[in-house]
Amino acid sequence: MLKYGMELNEILASAEDLEALVIGRNALSGTAGYIEKYWPGCSVLIVADTNTWNAAGKRLYSLLKEDGAACEDPLIFDVPPYLHADYDNVLKVIKKAEESENPVLAAVGSGTINDLVKRASFETGRPYLCVGTAASMDGYCSSGAALSKNGRKQTMECPSPKVVIADTEILKSAPAKANAAGYGDLASKLTAGADWIIADFVGVDPIEEKVWNIIQPKLKGWLESPEAFASGDEEKLSGVFEGLNLSGLAMQILGRSRPAADSSRAASGAEHMFSHIWEMSGHLGADGNPVSHGFQVSLGIMCVTAMYELLFSMEAREIDIDFSVESYPDWETRAAEIEGNMKMLPSWEEYLGICRMKYVDRGRLRERLTAVKNGWDGLRIRIREQLPSYDEMKAMLNAAGCPVRPSDIDMDRTVAIAAYAKTQCMRNRYTVFDLAYDLGVFSKYIDEIDRSSRYLR
Ligand SMILES: [Zn+2]
């Protein structure tokens, strides 16, 4: 069971929608009790795909029946072919729910199934239950579902589930690749945390202690022994599943305390932007299917860690503020640069607005960089405490079964490197890339990574 029970209660009390997060061996057998507690008189409508039905849905269905819970006929999506997180599939869930008298939706699966049900639950005005079948991503508890509607991937508004149940026996039997993807997604909190340290340091986005403390103090513990995790160690699987879910909660809690801010700051940084870029470009893996979020993020972590290593190999005396201010473009030049980076993406013009919000005048830039130069040594210590070196990160992700070079996800190295400049234009969220950009060394270090015989190889 959870290592941090007391703290978890406090965290749950701060979360708006999630009431219970249950992780452990045989956790599935307690589901009927949660149905009775939170959805008395409702009939359970299990939504699964053929894989997750076989892995957990079937067993859940018979356990619920044994315990006398009312059940609808399940909705099972046939796979293969690959189940897309497409809004049309949300409509199928809604239709099935509307045919039932008094249903409670129970998502049995991981990313896609959960996202479909999360949105359908919101549109039908009924909170849902989720049975996680793999420790594969941090979206179980996040508010919002990543869905394609009219060909465009977007995060659609919807609250997290009321109850999340993960049975370690089931997590253990998930495909190794699915769990490895979750490990990669959890490891992204290392780079995300480093980015937040930088944003805090330059005064753009102060760290919120309460949210920071949900994930960061325990993160290295969750991630340790990647080999044991990869071989299905139940304690390591529980830890990663817990970390992933708490990441979703951290985002929710940050969202509530800072409604105007980008709440995903709590759990994602520049590495997630790589994933968004590759997803939008429709990149497919060797099997012809989209590469999982966690695997894209894992490669994104390596891209970001390479930049961290180069940037923080600089000494304070090498920071040339006059040079940096001089190299900083006027807005017209910057806008042309953004167009060059982004115009192959759908509705690229919106990135102009996003980057305009991040753009500062040269006076402000000089002030910022003066503070950076003066505090450089202290900042570097904090970053090095937060972030493993490139080689350590690579060894850790590799041992967990995550991709660490573009070829691992069937991607051309030039495609991976071309994403750097784009990622910096994607969000109004200050990251290591913005710091490198402000210092006037972003392109120089991308070139260095490109020429290197070590990075992303
Ligand atoms: Zn993620």
mmCIF file of C-alpha atoms in Angstrom, residues 130-299:
data_model
loop_
_atom_site.group_PDB
_atom_site.id
_atom_site.type_symbol
_atom_site.label_atom_id
_atom_site.label_comp_id
_atom_site.label_asym_id
_atom_site.label_seq_id
_atom_site.Cartn_x
_atom_site.Cartn_y
_atom_site.Cartn_z
ATOM 1 C CA CYS A 130 -10.857 4.383 -13.152
ATOM 2 C CA VAL A 131 -9.083 1.059 -12.930
ATOM 3 C CA GLY A 132 -5.533 1.603 -14.158
ATOM 4 C CA THR A 133 -4.070 -1.316 -16.081
ATOM 5 C CA ALA A 134 -0.518 0.008 -16.519
ATOM 6 C CA ALA A 135 1.756 2.509 -14.820
ATOM 7 C CA SER A 136 2.007 4.134 -18.217
ATOM 8 C CA MET A 137 1.356 7.884 -17.975
ATOM 9 C CA ASP A 138 0.507 10.716 -15.624
ATOM 10 C CA GLY A 139 -2.913 11.451 -17.042
ATOM 11 C CA TYR A 140 -5.076 9.261 -14.777
ATOM 12 C CA CYS A 141 -5.611 12.029 -12.250
ATOM 13 C CA SER A 142 -5.028 15.085 -14.372
ATOM 14 C CA SER A 143 -7.869 17.433 -15.174
ATOM 15 C CA GLY A 144 -8.476 17.438 -18.900
ATOM 16 C CA ALA A 145 -8.311 14.794 -21.598
ATOM 17 C CA ALA A 146 -5.974 14.794 -24.584
ATOM 18 C CA LEU A 147 -8.314 14.192 -27.518
ATOM 19 C CA SER A 148 -8.425 14.786 -31.254
ATOM 20 C CA LYS A 149 -11.428 16.639 -32.492
ATOM 21 C CA ASN A 150 -11.754 17.605 -36.148
ATOM 22 C CA GLY A 151 -8.194 16.441 -36.727
ATOM 23 C CA ARG A 152 -6.698 18.615 -34.029
ATOM 24 C CA LYS A 153 -5.175 17.293 -30.825
ATOM 25 C CA GLN A 154 -6.307 19.331 -27.855
ATOM 26 C CA THR A 155 -6.710 19.148 -24.119
ATOM 27 C CA MET A 156 -10.440 19.134 -23.498
ATOM 28 C CA GLU A 157 -11.739 20.258 -20.166
ATOM 29 C CA CYS A 158 -12.960 17.591 -17.718
ATOM 30 C CA PRO A 159 -12.372 16.670 -14.090
ATOM 31 C CA SER A 160 -10.274 13.735 -12.933
ATOM 32 C CA PRO A 161 -11.922 10.498 -11.750
ATOM 33 C CA LYS A 162 -13.424 10.246 -8.271
ATOM 34 C CA VAL A 163 -11.701 6.948 -7.518
ATOM 35 C CA VAL A 164 -8.558 5.425 -9.043
ATOM 36 C CA ILE A 165 -7.768 1.785 -8.368
ATOM 37 C CA ALA A 166 -4.560 0.010 -9.351
ATOM 38 C CA ASP A 167 -4.023 -3.643 -8.592
ATOM 39 C CA THR A 168 -0.287 -4.381 -8.651
ATOM 40 C CA GLU A 169 -0.940 -7.876 -10.014
ATOM 41 C CA ILE A 170 -2.537 -6.240 -13.040
ATOM 42 C CA LEU A 171 0.161 -3.565 -13.386
ATOM 43 C CA LYS A 172 2.714 -6.358 -13.346
ATOM 44 C CA SER A 173 1.098 -8.132 -16.246
ATOM 45 C CA ALA A 174 0.918 -4.976 -18.390
ATOM 46 C CA PRO A 175 3.172 -4.924 -21.460
ATOM 47 C CA ALA A 176 6.717 -3.969 -20.387
ATOM 48 C CA LYS A 177 6.638 -1.103 -22.881
ATOM 49 C CA ALA A 178 3.538 0.414 -21.264
ATOM 50 C CA ASN A 179 5.086 0.491 -17.801
ATOM 51 C CA ALA A 180 8.388 1.756 -19.202
ATOM 52 C CA ALA A 181 6.466 4.631 -20.786
ATOM 53 C CA GLY A 182 5.124 5.589 -17.356
ATOM 54 C CA TYR A 183 8.607 5.501 -15.930
ATOM 55 C CA GLY A 184 9.691 7.937 -18.647
ATOM 56 C CA ASP A 185 6.739 10.198 -17.910
ATOM 57 C CA LEU A 186 7.568 10.192 -14.198
ATOM 58 C CA ALA A 187 11.268 10.841 -14.891
ATOM 59 C CA SER A 188 10.168 13.991 -16.734
ATOM 60 C CA LYS A 189 9.437 15.543 -13.326
ATOM 61 C CA LEU A 190 13.230 15.778 -12.935
ATOM 62 C CA THR A 191 13.616 18.076 -15.943
ATOM 63 C CA ALA A 192 10.269 19.750 -15.222
ATOM 64 C CA GLY A 193 11.503 20.515 -11.702
ATOM 65 C CA ALA A 194 14.777 21.904 -13.051
ATOM 66 C CA ASP A 195 12.826 24.156 -15.421
ATOM 67 C CA TRP A 196 10.707 25.378 -12.522
ATOM 68 C CA ILE A 197 13.860 26.155 -10.509
ATOM 69 C CA ILE A 198 15.021 28.331 -13.419
ATOM 70 C CA ALA A 199 11.636 30.032 -13.863
ATOM 71 C CA ASP A 200 11.559 30.694 -10.132
ATOM 72 C CA PHE A 201 15.097 32.033 -10.192
ATOM 73 C CA VAL A 202 14.413 34.549 -12.966
ATOM 74 C CA GLY A 203 11.220 35.593 -11.179
ATOM 75 C CA VAL A 204 8.837 34.504 -13.935
ATOM 76 C CA ASP A 205 7.079 31.681 -12.109
ATOM 77 C CA PRO A 206 7.714 31.243 -8.371
ATOM 78 C CA ILE A 207 7.836 27.711 -7.007
ATOM 79 C CA GLU A 208 4.770 26.889 -4.956
ATOM 80 C CA GLU A 209 6.157 24.870 -2.039
ATOM 81 C CA LYS A 210 3.001 22.904 -1.375
ATOM 82 C CA VAL A 211 2.817 21.685 -4.966
ATOM 83 C CA TRP A 212 6.582 21.135 -5.242
ATOM 84 C CA ASN A 213 6.483 18.960 -2.120
ATOM 85 C CA ILE A 214 3.852 16.623 -3.551
ATOM 86 C CA ILE A 215 6.304 15.223 -6.081
ATOM 87 C CA GLN A 216 9.858 16.437 -5.873
ATOM 88 C CA PRO A 217 11.038 15.167 -2.437
ATOM 89 C CA LYS A 218 9.937 11.609 -3.290
ATOM 90 C CA LEU A 219 10.779 11.585 -6.968
ATOM 91 C CA LYS A 220 14.247 10.053 -6.814
ATOM 92 C CA GLY A 221 12.933 7.321 -4.503
ATOM 93 C CA TRP A 222 10.163 6.425 -6.941
ATOM 94 C CA LEU A 223 12.673 6.303 -9.791
ATOM 95 C CA GLU A 224 15.448 4.353 -8.089
ATOM 96 C CA SER A 225 16.208 0.757 -9.133
ATOM 97 C CA PRO A 226 14.933 1.027 -12.718
ATOM 98 C CA GLU A 227 16.064 -2.563 -13.351
ATOM 99 C CA ALA A 228 13.765 -3.853 -10.604
ATOM 100 C CA PHE A 229 10.938 -1.736 -12.014
ATOM 101 C CA ALA A 230 11.513 -3.182 -15.482
ATOM 102 C CA SER A 231 11.431 -6.711 -14.135
ATOM 103 C CA GLY A 232 8.004 -6.128 -12.571
ATOM 104 C CA ASP A 233 8.894 -5.518 -8.924
ATOM 105 C CA GLU A 234 5.523 -4.716 -7.301
ATOM 106 C CA GLU A 235 6.854 -2.130 -4.900
ATOM 107 C CA LYS A 236 8.608 -0.216 -7.664
ATOM 108 C CA LEU A 237 5.500 -0.437 -9.856
ATOM 109 C CA SER A 238 3.344 0.921 -7.008
ATOM 110 C CA GLY A 239 5.805 3.744 -6.462
ATOM 111 C CA VAL A 240 5.811 4.803 -10.101
ATOM 112 C CA PHE A 241 2.012 4.541 -10.302
ATOM 113 C CA GLU A 242 1.718 6.643 -7.163
ATOM 114 C CA GLY A 243 4.163 9.239 -8.480
ATOM 115 C CA LEU A 244 2.298 9.479 -11.779
ATOM 116 C CA ASN A 245 -1.033 9.982 -10.058
ATOM 117 C CA LEU A 246 0.321 12.525 -7.621
ATOM 118 C CA SER A 247 1.716 14.429 -10.603
ATOM 119 C CA GLY A 248 -1.787 14.738 -11.954
ATOM 120 C CA LEU A 249 -2.997 15.928 -8.555
ATOM 121 C CA ALA A 250 -0.145 18.423 -8.275
ATOM 122 C CA MET A 251 -1.301 19.984 -11.532
ATOM 123 C CA GLN A 252 -4.871 20.162 -10.279
ATOM 124 C CA ILE A 253 -3.821 21.794 -7.042
ATOM 125 C CA LEU A 254 -1.576 24.320 -8.788
ATOM 126 C CA GLY A 255 -4.412 25.057 -11.193
ATOM 127 C CA ARG A 256 -6.679 25.917 -8.298
ATOM 128 C CA SER A 257 -4.208 28.117 -6.479
ATOM 129 C CA ARG A 258 -3.102 29.937 -9.637
ATOM 130 C CA PRO A 259 -6.003 29.906 -12.051
ATOM 131 C CA ALA A 260 -4.294 32.272 -14.465
ATOM 132 C CA ALA A 261 -1.032 30.320 -14.576
ATOM 133 C CA ASP A 262 -0.060 27.264 -16.582
ATOM 134 C CA SER A 263 -0.810 24.532 -14.055
ATOM 135 C CA SER A 264 1.011 21.839 -16.022
ATOM 136 C CA ARG A 265 4.191 23.562 -14.810
ATOM 137 C CA ALA A 266 3.880 21.285 -11.762
ATOM 138 C CA ALA A 267 4.528 18.180 -13.808
ATOM 139 C CA SER A 268 5.965 19.097 -17.178
ATOM 140 C CA GLY A 269 8.721 21.153 -18.701
ATOM 141 C CA ALA A 270 10.472 21.480 -22.043
ATOM 142 C CA GLU A 271 10.670 17.678 -22.450
ATOM 143 C CA HIS A 272 6.883 17.511 -22.830
ATOM 144 C CA MET A 273 7.038 20.071 -25.615
ATOM 145 C CA PHE A 274 9.120 17.650 -27.693
ATOM 146 C CA SER A 275 6.398 15.084 -27.271
ATOM 147 C CA HIS A 276 3.745 17.571 -28.423
ATOM 148 C CA ILE A 277 5.780 18.518 -31.496
ATOM 149 C CA TRP A 278 6.387 14.910 -32.541
ATOM 150 C CA GLU A 279 2.792 14.016 -31.936
ATOM 151 C CA MET A 280 1.544 16.901 -34.059
ATOM 152 C CA SER A 281 3.910 15.904 -36.838
ATOM 153 C CA GLY A 282 2.292 12.455 -36.792
ATOM 154 C CA HIS A 283 5.495 10.567 -36.041
ATOM 155 C CA LEU A 284 5.009 6.791 -35.992
ATOM 156 C CA GLY A 285 7.138 4.069 -34.441
ATOM 157 C CA ALA A 286 8.598 1.060 -36.226
ATOM 158 C CA ASP A 287 5.288 -0.822 -35.800
ATOM 159 C CA GLY A 288 3.395 1.904 -37.685
ATOM 160 C CA ASN A 289 1.547 3.073 -34.543
ATOM 161 C CA PRO A 290 1.955 6.392 -32.727
ATOM 162 C CA VAL A 291 4.802 6.295 -30.200
ATOM 163 C CA SER A 292 3.507 6.380 -26.613
ATOM 164 C CA HIS A 293 3.491 9.686 -24.763
ATOM 165 C CA GLY A 294 5.986 8.386 -22.192
ATOM 166 C CA PHE A 295 8.436 7.200 -24.835
ATOM 167 C CA GLN A 296 8.337 10.530 -26.644
ATOM 168 C CA VAL A 297 8.792 12.289 -23.310
ATOM 169 C CA SER A 298 11.721 10.012 -22.486
ATOM 170 C CA LEU A 299 13.548 11.088 -25.626
#
